[in-house]
Structures are given as C-alpha cells and as structure tokens.
C-alpha cells in the first residue's frame, strides 16, 4: 500500500462525498419531489434549520447525551480493562461477560431501561454507554497482554507502587489500542444514540426529529436529519478523535 | 551494601537453572558474572533485584532477606527498557517520581543527570529518535539518579557496537568510581568483564555453577587489556573458546 500525501487523501474524501451526493441526486431526478428531494433543496433546508432555536436545542440535546454516555463508558472501560489486565481471574470473567453481552444489540436494552428508569434522558444515556463500553474495555484488556515485561520490571525495580504502575506504565502502553477502541466505541455510541432517540422520543434530539419528520412524511426533513447525522459523526471521528490521537501519540509521529 | 547469596538455587518446573550459588559480594565491589547464554546469570540478577525469589537458599542485602524490588537495588536491562512514550528527561525523572518526589524537583535533577552522561541537549527527544548508545546512557542516568546502593547490570551494552560499548564502559566506570556502589555485572563480553570488574566469576552451562574465580582488583585497567592476556586466555578456554590459533586470539566475543 503506497502512502498518499494529504492532498491525495483530501481528493479521495472529496471523491467519496461527491459520489454519495451524485447517487442521491440521480434518485431525486427519477423520483417525485415528495419522495426524494434534490440535494440543493436539502442543503437550503439545513441552512434554514441552523437558524432555528428548536433545531439547535435538538443538536445540543443529542450531543449532551452522547457526551455523558460515551464519556462514562470510556472511563469505565479504561478502568475495567486495566484492572482486568493485572488480575487474571477478573480478566477471564470480564471477557466471558463481554462475549455474552456484546452480542445483544444495544438498542434491544431500550424497553428494559425505559420501564426501569422511566421516560427521560437516562435510558438513552445508558444504552449509549452499553454500546461504547464493550469495545473500550476489550481493547484495553487485550492491549494489557502486550505490555512489555521489561517495562513493568523496570518500573517495579524503580519502586513503582501498584497504582503508579497502572497509571504510568500500563495506561500509556495501551493508549494506541485504546484510541482505536474508542473510535470503534464512538461508532457504537452514535448509532445507539440516534436509534434510542428515535424509539424513546423524549425531549429534543436528532433521532427524535428524524422520526418525527418520517411520521409527517416530510422527506426533506428526513434527508436533512440524515445529513446532519452523517456530517456530525464524521466531524467527531475524523477531527476530534483523530486530533486527540495525534496529540496523545505525539511520540509515535515525531 | 553487601549482597549475600546463601546457597541459592532456582528451578523453573523441571528446569534447574541455578544450583547452590554461594557468594558474598562486598560493599563497593564490582563482580562480573561471565558464562554461556542461558546459564542462569540473569536469573541471579533478577533474584537480587527482588523480581524473582529463589527456590532454595536466600539472597540477602546487608543481612536482610530480599522480599521484593527496592529502589536501593536497581537493575539496568539490556535495552528497550526506556518508556517509548516519555522523553529522555521524563524517562530519567520517573525514577524519582516513582519514589514520590514531585515532578518539579525530579525534572531539573534528571537534566543534571543527562548532562553527567553527556546527553545535554537531548532532554526532549524520545528514545526512538536517538541511537542505541544514547538510549543506554539515559538508562544509566535513570539507574544512578535514585542513588542506589546496589547496581545490577544485565548485559547492559550487549546490543551496542564495539566502539560505542567501550565509550559506555568508560561512562559507567566513572559513575561507579564517583558513587561507590556495589555492582553485579552480567555480561558475555569477556573484555568488558576484565575492564570493569574487581572479580570475575566464570559460570558453567546450566545449572549455573561457578567454575573459577579471577581476582583483578589490584590491576590498573585501560581498554588495552594486554596486561590481562593470561586471565583472558584462561576465561575464554573455560568458556570453551579455542585460544591457541592467532585468529581466535583477536576474537572480541565469546
């Protein structure tokens, strides 16, 4: 695989986006407007919506739930993964639990938590956290197996306490895999967020707004929401998480 | 600090690695352990560092049985023991930070030590950005900064080229003379042992037993080892190296 320079990479991304928009526009030419709106119409609607407080409330509502759910899943996943890395029985137990629980689509938990916790933000946040926890914990746990013995021995010889060993040797050593896991977890969290919002239909949010547009057969609204979902996810993954990765793994890029 | 190996034996399952090793290493003495690869010399070092415990007998430091790692007895590994995610300064400072000394005090001290091993100006470089010889200089700085009483060296320069190795041996010799630590050096380089050690112990194949002991404390040493050519010939022949032909006479390694 030959490495592309940044302009070639940008060119590839632009090509992909243009291709997706082209397919959409071709469909719009063949279908009546009320079934598939033109691309420019949807972009114009997006521009209008961005001036609407209701739309912005939905956006911030969704991002808030994502932040809490995804953030707590990352934190718990790191802690569980690291502890599992050093306690072997705990590792085996956690691994089995993850294999069983991971096979359940996170959205399948919605009815349970909706009844348990009532109509509100909590069931959506829990479902996001469930979706994001497993890939995070699994990636950290697997990475602890590859931590070099010589690094652990060196730290022990220098008098590192157990806590210091976890924080200053295990954590930085697993960070590359942790970030890959966190990107995978973000995909899960994002899908869980949108689908849970569509089902729960609580408060303002992207999924809620999408489901509502569907119910009133407003296809321009549907496509606008889908567009926002796609743009936001790419921005968070490619700009935020990739930027974080380059910052944290600075030593690998120098 | 005096190190005492009291009839030490070590088995890994059915594998008898060390068989009744009985030696006392006086405070301030530098003893080199020379022997075939995999004969159990490194295991002796790891026991003295407290990373492994003996199967029989006991290892004592100043009469106290060794129960675990302690920064007073530090170990320098062959290579790759620096943390790749830390700069050279951070790598050296972490030896102090593991002992609870705050970063503010540890960092300036680490810079001083980098200067002592002639690495001034490389504080902010990552290990992969500098040469193998520079990495081992930093590893020495990291070992000495905590002012250990016992220094355990596990083939510290084994991966370096001959010239770099001699340079590092000079650095090490000066540091040891200034700090008067007790040193146990495991090496497969006979010349290194002859250049540095007060006493050389030649080991048999596994299980490790001492074949012969050479006392050199009275000899003034330079890298020109002609004065010790008789000892050199004897050690090499104990290790099974043919020393009669002129080609073998010039052989660097065992």
Short mmCIF file of C-alpha atoms in Angstrom, two decimals:
data_model
loop_
_atom_site.label_atom_id
_atom_site.label_comp_id
_atom_site.label_asym_id
_atom_site.label_seq_id
_atom_site.Cartn_x
_atom_site.Cartn_y
_atom_site.Cartn_z
CA UNK A 1 0.00 0.00 0.00
CA UNK A 2 1.56 3.25 -1.05
CA UNK A 3 1.03 6.18 1.29
CA UNK A 4 -0.98 9.08 -0.08
CA UNK A 5 0.02 12.65 0.64
CA UNK A 6 -2.51 14.90 2.37
CA UNK A 7 -3.80 16.38 -0.90
CA UNK A 8 -4.39 12.93 -2.37
CA UNK A 9 -6.19 11.91 0.82
CA UNK A 10 -8.34 15.02 0.65
CA UNK A 11 -9.03 14.28 -3.01
CA UNK A 12 -10.17 10.75 -2.12
CA UNK A 13 -12.54 12.07 0.54
CA UNK A 14 -13.97 14.68 -1.84
CA UNK A 15 -14.49 11.96 -4.47
CA UNK A 16 -16.36 9.76 -1.98
CA UNK A 17 -18.61 12.61 -0.85
CA UNK A 18 -19.29 13.65 -4.46
CA UNK A 19 -20.17 10.05 -5.35
CA UNK A 20 -22.68 9.74 -2.47
CA UNK A 21 -24.30 13.08 -3.35
CA UNK A 22 -24.44 12.07 -7.03
CA UNK A 23 -26.32 8.82 -6.29
CA UNK A 24 -28.74 10.78 -4.15
CA UNK A 25 -29.25 13.43 -6.87
CA UNK A 26 -29.83 10.76 -9.54
CA UNK A 27 -32.50 9.20 -7.32
CA UNK A 28 -34.06 12.67 -6.89
CA UNK A 29 -34.23 13.17 -10.68
CA UNK A 30 -36.17 9.96 -11.13
CA UNK A 31 -38.44 10.17 -8.09
CA UNK A 32 -41.10 12.82 -7.36
CA UNK A 33 -40.06 15.61 -5.03
CA UNK A 34 -42.21 14.43 -2.09
CA UNK A 35 -40.34 11.06 -2.12
CA UNK A 36 -36.77 12.22 -2.71
CA UNK A 37 -35.85 15.91 -2.55
CA UNK A 38 -32.98 17.40 -4.60
CA UNK A 39 -29.60 17.82 -2.89
CA UNK A 40 -29.63 21.67 -3.07
CA UNK A 41 -33.11 21.79 -1.51
CA UNK A 42 -31.92 19.75 1.48
CA UNK A 43 -28.83 21.91 1.93
CA UNK A 44 -31.02 25.02 1.79
CA UNK A 45 -33.28 23.48 4.46
CA UNK A 46 -30.24 22.64 6.58
CA UNK A 47 -29.13 26.28 6.38
CA UNK A 48 -32.62 27.43 7.47
CA UNK A 49 -32.75 24.92 10.32
CA UNK A 50 -29.40 26.08 11.62
CA UNK A 51 -31.05 29.44 12.38
CA UNK A 52 -33.90 27.76 14.30
CA UNK A 53 -33.56 27.53 18.10
CA UNK A 54 -35.62 24.28 18.12
CA UNK A 55 -33.14 22.58 15.82
CA UNK A 56 -30.16 23.81 17.82
CA UNK A 57 -31.82 22.54 21.03
CA UNK A 58 -32.13 19.12 19.43
CA UNK A 59 -28.49 19.19 18.40
CA UNK A 60 -27.25 20.16 21.85
CA UNK A 61 -29.62 17.65 23.48
CA UNK A 62 -28.20 14.82 21.37
CA UNK A 63 -24.58 15.88 21.88
CA UNK A 64 -25.14 16.21 25.62
CA UNK A 65 -26.48 12.65 25.90
CA UNK A 66 -23.62 11.42 23.73
CA UNK A 67 -21.06 13.21 25.88
CA UNK A 68 -22.33 11.77 29.15
CA UNK A 69 -22.95 8.23 27.84
CA UNK A 70 -19.79 7.94 25.76
CA UNK A 71 -17.62 9.70 28.34
CA UNK A 72 -18.66 7.46 31.20
CA UNK A 73 -18.29 4.36 29.01
CA UNK A 74 -14.72 5.38 28.14
CA UNK A 75 -13.84 5.97 31.78
CA UNK A 76 -15.36 2.68 32.97
CA UNK A 77 -13.93 0.79 30.02
CA UNK A 78 -10.41 2.03 30.77
CA UNK A 79 -10.67 1.22 34.49
CA UNK A 80 -12.18 -2.24 33.93
CA UNK A 81 -9.75 -3.04 31.11
CA UNK A 82 -6.70 -2.04 33.15
CA UNK A 83 -7.78 -3.90 36.27
CA UNK A 84 -8.55 -6.96 34.13
CA UNK A 85 -5.07 -6.60 32.68
CA UNK A 86 -3.45 -7.24 36.04
CA UNK A 87 -5.98 -9.53 37.79
CA UNK A 88 -6.21 -12.74 35.82
CA UNK A 89 -9.42 -14.17 37.27
CA UNK A 90 -11.20 -10.86 36.78
CA UNK A 91 -9.93 -10.77 33.21
CA UNK A 92 -11.34 -14.21 32.38
CA UNK A 93 -14.68 -13.37 33.97
CA UNK A 94 -14.95 -9.98 32.26
CA UNK A 95 -14.03 -11.47 28.90
CA UNK A 96 -16.79 -14.08 29.14
CA UNK A 97 -19.30 -11.44 30.25
CA UNK A 98 -18.37 -9.19 27.34
CA UNK A 99 -18.68 -12.03 24.82
CA UNK A 100 -22.21 -12.78 26.06
CA UNK A 101 -23.40 -9.18 26.43
CA UNK A 102 -21.77 -7.79 23.29
CA UNK A 103 -23.97 -9.97 21.08
CA UNK A 104 -27.06 -8.09 22.27
CA UNK A 105 -27.69 -5.01 20.06
CA UNK A 106 -27.60 -2.01 22.39
CA UNK A 107 -30.99 -0.87 21.12
CA UNK A 108 -32.52 -4.09 22.49
CA UNK A 109 -31.99 -2.72 26.00
CA UNK A 110 -34.28 0.26 25.39
CA UNK A 111 -37.59 -1.32 26.51
CA UNK A 112 -35.98 -2.63 29.68
CA UNK A 113 -34.40 0.66 30.73
CA UNK A 114 -37.41 2.67 29.59
CA UNK A 115 -39.55 0.78 32.09
CA UNK A 116 -36.87 0.64 34.79
CA UNK A 117 -35.84 4.30 34.64
CA UNK A 118 -38.87 5.93 33.12
CA UNK A 119 -39.33 8.27 30.22
CA UNK A 120 -36.34 10.62 30.05
CA UNK A 121 -32.65 11.01 29.26
CA UNK A 122 -31.45 8.18 31.49
CA UNK A 123 -32.43 5.19 29.32
CA UNK A 124 -30.87 6.78 26.21
CA UNK A 125 -27.63 7.56 28.05
CA UNK A 126 -27.44 4.03 29.50
CA UNK A 127 -27.92 2.49 26.06
CA UNK A 128 -25.16 4.69 24.60
CA UNK A 129 -22.85 3.70 27.46
CA UNK A 130 -23.55 -0.01 26.94
CA UNK A 131 -22.73 0.29 23.25
CA UNK A 132 -19.47 2.12 23.89
CA UNK A 133 -18.27 0.23 26.97
CA UNK A 134 -17.52 -3.15 25.37
CA UNK A 135 -15.12 -2.13 22.59
CA UNK A 136 -13.28 0.17 25.02
CA UNK A 137 -12.87 -2.41 27.78
CA UNK A 138 -11.98 -5.14 25.30
CA UNK A 139 -9.33 -3.10 23.51
CA UNK A 140 -7.69 -2.01 26.76
CA UNK A 141 -7.81 -5.54 28.19
CA UNK A 142 -6.27 -7.10 25.08
CA UNK A 143 -3.62 -4.40 24.94
CA UNK A 144 -2.51 -5.09 28.53
CA UNK A 145 -1.40 -8.54 27.39
CA UNK A 146 1.11 -6.90 25.06
CA UNK A 147 2.63 -4.57 27.64
CA UNK A 148 6.32 -5.41 27.60
CA UNK A 149 7.58 -7.27 30.63
CA UNK A 150 10.81 -5.28 30.62
CA UNK A 151 8.82 -2.04 31.09
CA UNK A 152 6.89 -3.49 34.00
CA UNK A 153 10.06 -4.92 35.57
CA UNK A 154 11.90 -1.63 35.10
CA UNK A 155 9.11 0.26 36.85
CA UNK A 156 8.99 -2.25 39.71
CA UNK A 157 12.75 -2.03 40.19
CA UNK A 158 12.42 1.76 40.40
CA UNK A 159 9.95 1.29 43.24
CA UNK A 160 6.65 1.95 41.43
CA UNK A 161 3.54 1.31 43.51
CA UNK A 162 0.67 -0.70 42.00
CA UNK A 163 -1.28 2.46 41.25
CA UNK A 164 1.73 4.16 39.66
CA UNK A 165 2.40 1.04 37.61
CA UNK A 166 -1.15 1.16 36.19
CA UNK A 167 -1.17 4.90 35.60
CA UNK A 168 2.33 5.43 34.30
CA UNK A 169 3.20 2.17 32.56
CA UNK A 170 0.07 0.20 31.66
CA UNK A 171 -2.09 3.18 30.66
CA UNK A 172 0.40 4.83 28.27
CA UNK A 173 1.40 1.43 26.89
CA UNK A 174 -2.19 0.57 25.96
CA UNK A 175 -3.09 4.05 24.66
CA UNK A 176 -2.64 3.29 20.93
CA UNK A 177 -5.11 0.38 21.10
CA UNK A 178 -7.32 2.33 23.49
CA UNK A 179 -7.76 5.08 20.91
CA UNK A 180 -8.64 2.57 18.18
CA UNK A 181 -11.15 1.03 20.61
CA UNK A 182 -12.51 4.47 21.45
CA UNK A 183 -13.13 5.19 17.76
CA UNK A 184 -14.96 1.88 17.42
CA UNK A 185 -16.89 2.70 20.59
CA UNK A 186 -17.84 6.07 19.17
CA UNK A 187 -19.47 4.39 16.16
CA UNK A 188 -21.49 2.18 18.52
CA UNK A 189 -22.40 5.11 20.76
CA UNK A 190 -23.54 7.27 17.86
CA UNK A 191 -25.75 4.54 16.37
CA UNK A 192 -27.18 3.77 19.81
CA UNK A 193 -27.89 7.47 20.41
CA UNK A 194 -29.82 8.03 17.19
CA UNK A 195 -31.83 4.81 17.35
CA UNK A 196 -32.61 5.17 21.06
CA UNK A 197 -33.81 8.72 20.46
CA UNK A 198 -36.00 7.51 17.61
CA UNK A 199 -37.62 4.90 19.84
CA UNK A 200 -37.83 6.77 23.12
CA UNK A 201 -38.89 10.03 21.52
CA UNK A 202 -38.05 12.05 24.59
CA UNK A 203 -37.12 15.73 24.53
CA UNK A 204 -35.30 17.37 21.66
CA UNK A 205 -32.78 15.36 19.66
CA UNK A 206 -31.63 14.38 16.20
CA UNK A 207 -33.22 10.92 16.32
CA UNK A 208 -36.48 12.33 17.63
CA UNK A 209 -36.54 14.98 14.93
CA UNK A 210 -35.79 12.37 12.26
CA UNK A 211 -38.56 10.07 13.47
CA UNK A 212 -40.99 13.00 13.58
CA UNK A 213 -40.16 14.06 10.01
CA UNK A 214 -40.85 10.49 8.94
CA UNK A 215 -44.19 10.43 10.70
CA UNK A 216 -45.42 13.56 8.90
CA UNK A 217 -43.86 12.33 5.59
CA UNK A 218 -41.56 15.33 5.35
CA UNK A 219 -38.83 13.78 3.19
CA UNK A 220 -36.79 17.00 3.07
CA UNK A 221 -36.76 16.91 6.88
CA UNK A 222 -35.75 13.24 6.87
CA UNK A 223 -32.87 13.84 4.49
CA UNK A 224 -31.78 16.97 6.40
CA UNK A 225 -31.56 14.98 9.63
CA UNK A 226 -29.69 12.14 7.94
CA UNK A 227 -27.28 14.70 6.51
CA UNK A 228 -26.67 16.22 9.95
CA UNK A 229 -26.14 12.76 11.48
CA UNK A 230 -23.54 11.89 8.85
CA UNK A 231 -21.72 15.23 8.99
CA UNK A 232 -21.54 15.32 12.78
CA UNK A 233 -20.31 11.76 13.12
CA UNK A 234 -17.55 12.32 10.55
CA UNK A 235 -16.52 15.57 12.21
CA UNK A 236 -16.30 13.99 15.66
CA UNK A 237 -14.45 10.92 14.42
CA UNK A 238 -12.11 12.48 11.88
CA UNK A 239 -11.43 15.83 13.50
CA UNK A 240 -11.91 15.37 17.26
CA UNK A 241 -10.76 11.77 17.79
CA UNK A 242 -8.03 11.80 15.11
CA UNK A 243 -6.74 15.08 16.54
CA UNK A 244 -6.72 13.60 20.03
CA UNK A 245 -4.88 10.56 18.71
CA UNK A 246 -2.13 12.65 17.11
CA UNK A 247 -1.80 14.66 20.30
CA UNK A 248 -1.67 11.73 22.71
CA UNK A 249 0.52 9.59 20.47
CA UNK A 250 2.78 12.52 19.61
CA UNK A 251 5.82 10.37 20.40
CA UNK A 252 4.94 7.96 17.59
CA UNK A 253 4.66 10.64 14.94
CA UNK A 254 7.87 12.51 15.72
CA UNK B 1 25.51 -2.51 50.64
CA UNK B 2 26.69 -6.09 50.89
CA UNK B 3 24.94 -8.74 48.78
CA UNK B 4 24.91 -12.26 50.05
CA UNK B 5 23.83 -15.28 48.01
CA UNK B 6 23.32 -18.03 50.55
CA UNK B 7 23.24 -21.45 48.83
CA UNK B 8 20.79 -20.06 46.26
CA UNK B 9 19.01 -22.47 43.92
CA UNK B 10 16.37 -21.71 41.31
CA UNK B 11 14.16 -24.11 39.38
CA UNK B 12 11.51 -23.37 36.76
CA UNK B 13 9.42 -26.53 36.84
CA UNK B 14 11.80 -29.34 35.95
CA UNK B 15 14.46 -26.94 34.71
CA UNK B 16 17.26 -26.48 37.21
CA UNK B 17 18.63 -23.03 36.42
CA UNK B 18 20.85 -22.18 39.36
CA UNK B 19 22.41 -24.79 41.61
CA UNK B 20 23.63 -23.81 45.06
CA UNK B 21 25.20 -20.42 44.29
CA UNK B 22 27.11 -19.31 47.37
CA UNK B 23 28.83 -15.93 47.18
CA UNK B 24 29.20 -12.76 49.13
CA UNK B 25 29.67 -9.54 47.22
CA UNK B 26 31.27 -6.94 49.43
CA UNK B 27 30.06 -3.38 49.66
CA UNK B 28 31.57 -1.32 46.84
CA UNK B 29 32.84 -4.36 44.97
CA UNK B 30 32.26 -4.87 41.23
CA UNK B 31 31.73 -8.51 40.35
CA UNK B 32 31.25 -9.69 36.77
CA UNK B 33 29.36 -12.90 36.01
CA UNK B 34 30.53 -14.45 32.74
CA UNK B 35 29.15 -17.61 31.22
CA UNK B 36 27.34 -19.27 28.35
CA UNK B 37 23.98 -17.87 27.20
CA UNK B 38 21.00 -19.08 29.20
CA UNK B 39 23.13 -20.43 32.05
CA UNK B 40 21.12 -18.60 34.72
CA UNK B 41 23.25 -15.50 35.33
CA UNK B 42 20.34 -13.17 34.60
CA UNK B 43 18.16 -15.18 36.97
CA UNK B 44 20.67 -14.43 39.75
CA UNK B 45 20.38 -10.71 38.98
CA UNK B 46 16.60 -10.84 38.94
CA UNK B 47 16.66 -12.52 42.35
CA UNK B 48 18.99 -9.84 43.71
CA UNK B 49 16.63 -7.20 42.32
CA UNK B 50 13.70 -8.88 44.06
CA UNK B 51 11.84 -9.58 40.81
CA UNK B 52 12.10 -13.34 41.38
CA UNK B 53 12.56 -15.34 44.56
CA UNK B 54 14.94 -18.28 44.95
CA UNK B 55 13.57 -21.84 45.08
CA UNK B 56 16.05 -22.68 47.82
CA UNK B 57 18.51 -20.70 49.90
CA UNK B 58 18.26 -16.93 50.33
CA UNK B 59 19.54 -13.69 48.86
CA UNK B 60 20.33 -11.05 51.47
CA UNK B 61 21.11 -7.37 51.28
CA UNK B 62 23.11 -6.24 54.34
CA UNK B 63 21.90 -9.39 56.09
CA UNK B 64 18.19 -8.72 55.41
CA UNK B 65 16.43 -11.26 53.15
CA UNK B 66 15.27 -9.66 49.89
CA UNK B 67 11.47 -9.89 49.62
CA UNK B 68 10.73 -7.64 46.65
CA UNK B 69 12.04 -4.82 44.47
CA UNK B 70 13.54 -1.81 46.20
CA UNK B 71 14.97 1.30 44.56
CA UNK B 72 18.14 0.84 46.64
CA UNK B 73 18.88 -2.14 44.38
CA UNK B 74 18.33 -1.14 40.79
CA UNK B 75 18.57 -3.14 37.61
CA UNK B 76 19.72 -1.92 34.18
CA UNK B 77 18.30 -4.01 31.35
CA UNK B 78 19.89 -4.92 28.05
CA UNK B 79 17.77 -2.48 26.01
CA UNK B 80 14.29 -1.23 25.22
CA UNK B 81 13.66 -0.66 28.91
CA UNK B 82 13.16 3.09 28.45
CA UNK B 83 9.49 4.02 28.10
CA UNK B 84 8.93 4.98 24.44
CA UNK B 85 6.10 7.38 25.37
CA UNK B 86 8.37 9.53 27.56
CA UNK B 87 11.18 11.88 26.54
CA UNK B 88 14.68 11.13 27.80
CA UNK B 89 14.28 13.64 30.63
CA UNK B 90 10.90 12.19 31.63
CA UNK B 91 12.37 8.69 31.48
CA UNK B 92 15.12 9.64 33.90
CA UNK B 93 12.86 11.71 36.15
CA UNK B 94 10.31 8.92 36.54
CA UNK B 95 12.80 7.00 38.71
CA UNK B 96 12.43 9.79 41.28
CA UNK B 97 8.70 10.30 40.69
CA UNK B 98 8.05 6.62 41.47
CA UNK B 99 9.55 7.37 44.88
CA UNK B 100 7.10 10.20 45.46
CA UNK B 101 9.40 13.08 44.52
CA UNK B 102 7.33 15.75 42.71
CA UNK B 103 7.89 16.44 39.02
CA UNK B 104 9.09 19.98 39.77
CA UNK B 105 12.13 18.64 41.61
CA UNK B 106 12.61 15.47 39.57
CA UNK B 107 12.89 17.18 36.18
CA UNK B 108 15.80 19.56 36.89
CA UNK B 109 17.65 16.69 38.56
CA UNK B 110 17.03 14.48 35.54
CA UNK B 111 18.53 17.17 33.31
CA UNK B 112 21.63 17.27 35.51
CA UNK B 113 22.00 13.51 35.17
CA UNK B 114 21.56 13.62 31.42
CA UNK B 115 24.43 16.10 31.41
CA UNK B 116 26.57 13.76 33.51
CA UNK B 117 26.15 11.01 30.91
CA UNK B 118 26.87 13.61 28.20
CA UNK B 119 23.35 13.79 26.79
CA UNK B 120 22.89 17.53 27.31
CA UNK B 121 20.52 18.99 24.71
CA UNK B 122 18.66 15.71 24.22
CA UNK B 123 16.23 16.17 27.14
CA UNK B 124 13.16 16.47 24.95
CA UNK B 125 13.98 13.69 22.48
CA UNK B 126 12.04 10.44 22.50
CA UNK B 127 14.02 7.18 22.80
CA UNK B 128 13.34 6.15 19.19
CA UNK B 129 14.85 9.42 17.97
CA UNK B 130 18.31 8.74 19.40
CA UNK B 131 20.91 5.99 18.89
CA UNK B 132 21.15 2.77 20.90
CA UNK B 133 24.21 4.07 22.71
CA UNK B 134 22.39 7.25 23.74
CA UNK B 135 19.44 5.20 24.97
CA UNK B 136 21.74 3.18 27.22
CA UNK B 137 23.36 6.38 28.53
CA UNK B 138 19.89 7.55 29.50
CA UNK B 139 19.22 4.13 31.07
CA UNK B 140 22.37 4.57 33.19
CA UNK B 141 21.27 8.07 34.20
CA UNK B 142 17.89 6.63 35.21
CA UNK B 143 19.61 3.98 37.31
CA UNK B 144 22.04 6.37 39.04
CA UNK B 145 19.62 9.25 39.71
CA UNK B 146 17.95 7.33 42.54
CA UNK B 147 21.37 6.89 44.20
CA UNK B 148 21.13 3.11 44.51
CA UNK B 149 23.41 1.16 46.82
CA UNK B 150 23.44 -1.86 44.53
CA UNK B 151 23.56 -1.67 40.75
CA UNK B 152 22.63 -4.81 38.83
CA UNK B 153 23.60 -4.71 35.16
CA UNK B 154 22.07 -7.30 32.85
CA UNK B 155 24.21 -7.28 29.70
CA UNK B 156 23.74 -3.52 29.57
CA UNK B 157 25.78 -2.92 26.42
CA UNK B 158 25.15 -6.23 24.68
CA UNK B 159 23.27 -4.71 21.76
CA UNK B 160 25.79 -1.97 21.00
CA UNK B 161 28.67 -1.89 18.52
CA UNK B 162 32.20 -2.37 19.88
CA UNK B 163 33.26 1.30 19.90
CA UNK B 164 30.05 2.58 21.47
CA UNK B 165 30.34 -0.19 24.01
CA UNK B 166 33.82 0.95 25.10
CA UNK B 167 32.60 4.53 25.37
CA UNK B 168 29.72 3.43 27.58
CA UNK B 169 32.07 1.29 29.69
CA UNK B 170 34.12 4.45 30.39
CA UNK B 171 30.96 6.37 31.35
CA UNK B 172 29.91 3.54 33.65
CA UNK B 173 33.37 3.22 35.22
CA UNK B 174 33.45 6.94 36.08
CA UNK B 175 29.96 6.87 37.55
CA UNK B 176 30.78 3.83 39.68
CA UNK B 177 34.03 5.38 40.94
CA UNK B 178 32.18 8.57 41.93
CA UNK B 179 29.32 6.81 43.70
CA UNK B 180 30.98 3.77 45.25
CA UNK B 181 28.06 1.41 44.64
CA UNK B 182 28.12 -2.37 44.79
CA UNK B 183 27.86 -3.66 41.23
CA UNK B 184 26.96 -7.05 39.78
CA UNK B 185 27.51 -7.15 36.03
CA UNK B 186 26.23 -9.95 33.85
CA UNK B 187 27.99 -9.96 30.50
CA UNK B 188 29.02 -12.27 27.71
CA UNK B 189 31.81 -9.89 26.73
CA UNK B 190 34.99 -11.15 28.43
CA UNK B 191 36.85 -7.89 27.72
CA UNK B 192 34.09 -5.91 29.36
CA UNK B 193 34.39 -8.08 32.47
CA UNK B 194 38.17 -7.70 32.51
CA UNK B 195 37.98 -3.94 32.00
CA UNK B 196 35.40 -3.26 34.72
CA UNK B 197 35.43 -5.96 37.36
CA UNK B 198 37.29 -6.41 40.64
CA UNK B 199 36.35 -10.06 40.48
CA UNK B 200 35.19 -12.23 37.57
CA UNK B 201 33.12 -15.38 38.17
CA UNK B 202 33.10 -17.80 35.25
CA UNK B 203 29.95 -19.93 35.07
CA UNK B 204 29.28 -23.39 33.70
CA UNK B 205 26.42 -24.43 31.45
CA UNK B 206 23.01 -24.65 33.15
CA UNK B 207 22.54 -25.27 36.06
CA UNK B 208 24.82 -22.33 36.79
CA UNK B 209 27.82 -23.17 38.97
CA UNK B 210 30.99 -21.13 39.39
CA UNK B 211 33.84 -22.80 37.51
CA UNK B 212 36.51 -20.37 38.56
CA UNK B 213 37.06 -17.00 40.14
CA UNK B 214 39.55 -14.35 38.98
CA UNK B 215 40.61 -11.52 41.31
CA UNK B 216 41.67 -8.39 39.44
CA UNK B 217 41.13 -5.61 42.00
CA UNK B 218 44.86 -4.91 42.21
CA UNK B 219 45.31 -4.27 38.45
CA UNK B 220 45.02 -0.75 36.97
CA UNK B 221 42.81 -1.14 33.88
CA UNK B 222 42.59 0.52 30.45
CA UNK B 223 40.90 -0.73 27.30
CA UNK B 224 44.30 -2.15 26.34
CA UNK B 225 43.99 -5.46 28.13
CA UNK B 226 47.44 -6.89 27.24
CA UNK B 227 48.38 -6.98 30.92
CA UNK B 228 45.48 -9.35 31.48
CA UNK B 229 46.04 -11.55 28.45
CA UNK B 230 46.74 -14.61 30.62
CA UNK B 231 43.43 -14.21 32.53
CA UNK B 232 41.68 -13.56 29.24
CA UNK B 233 43.07 -16.74 27.72
CA UNK B 234 42.03 -18.79 30.75
CA UNK B 235 38.48 -17.38 30.86
CA UNK B 236 37.99 -17.98 27.16
CA UNK B 237 39.23 -21.55 27.40
CA UNK B 238 36.90 -22.17 30.40
CA UNK B 239 34.07 -20.99 28.16
CA UNK B 240 35.20 -23.45 25.51
CA UNK B 241 36.74 -20.95 23.10
CA UNK B 242 39.87 -22.12 21.27
CA UNK B 243 42.65 -19.62 22.06
CA UNK B 244 45.74 -21.17 20.52
CA UNK B 245 45.31 -20.02 16.90
CA UNK B 246 46.13 -16.34 16.25
CA UNK B 247 42.68 -15.72 14.74
CA UNK B 248 40.89 -16.71 17.91
CA UNK B 249 43.31 -14.53 19.95
CA UNK B 250 41.74 -11.44 18.34
CA UNK B 251 38.18 -12.59 18.83
CA UNK B 252 36.10 -9.95 20.65
CA UNK B 253 33.18 -12.06 21.74
CA UNK B 254 32.53 -15.37 23.33
#
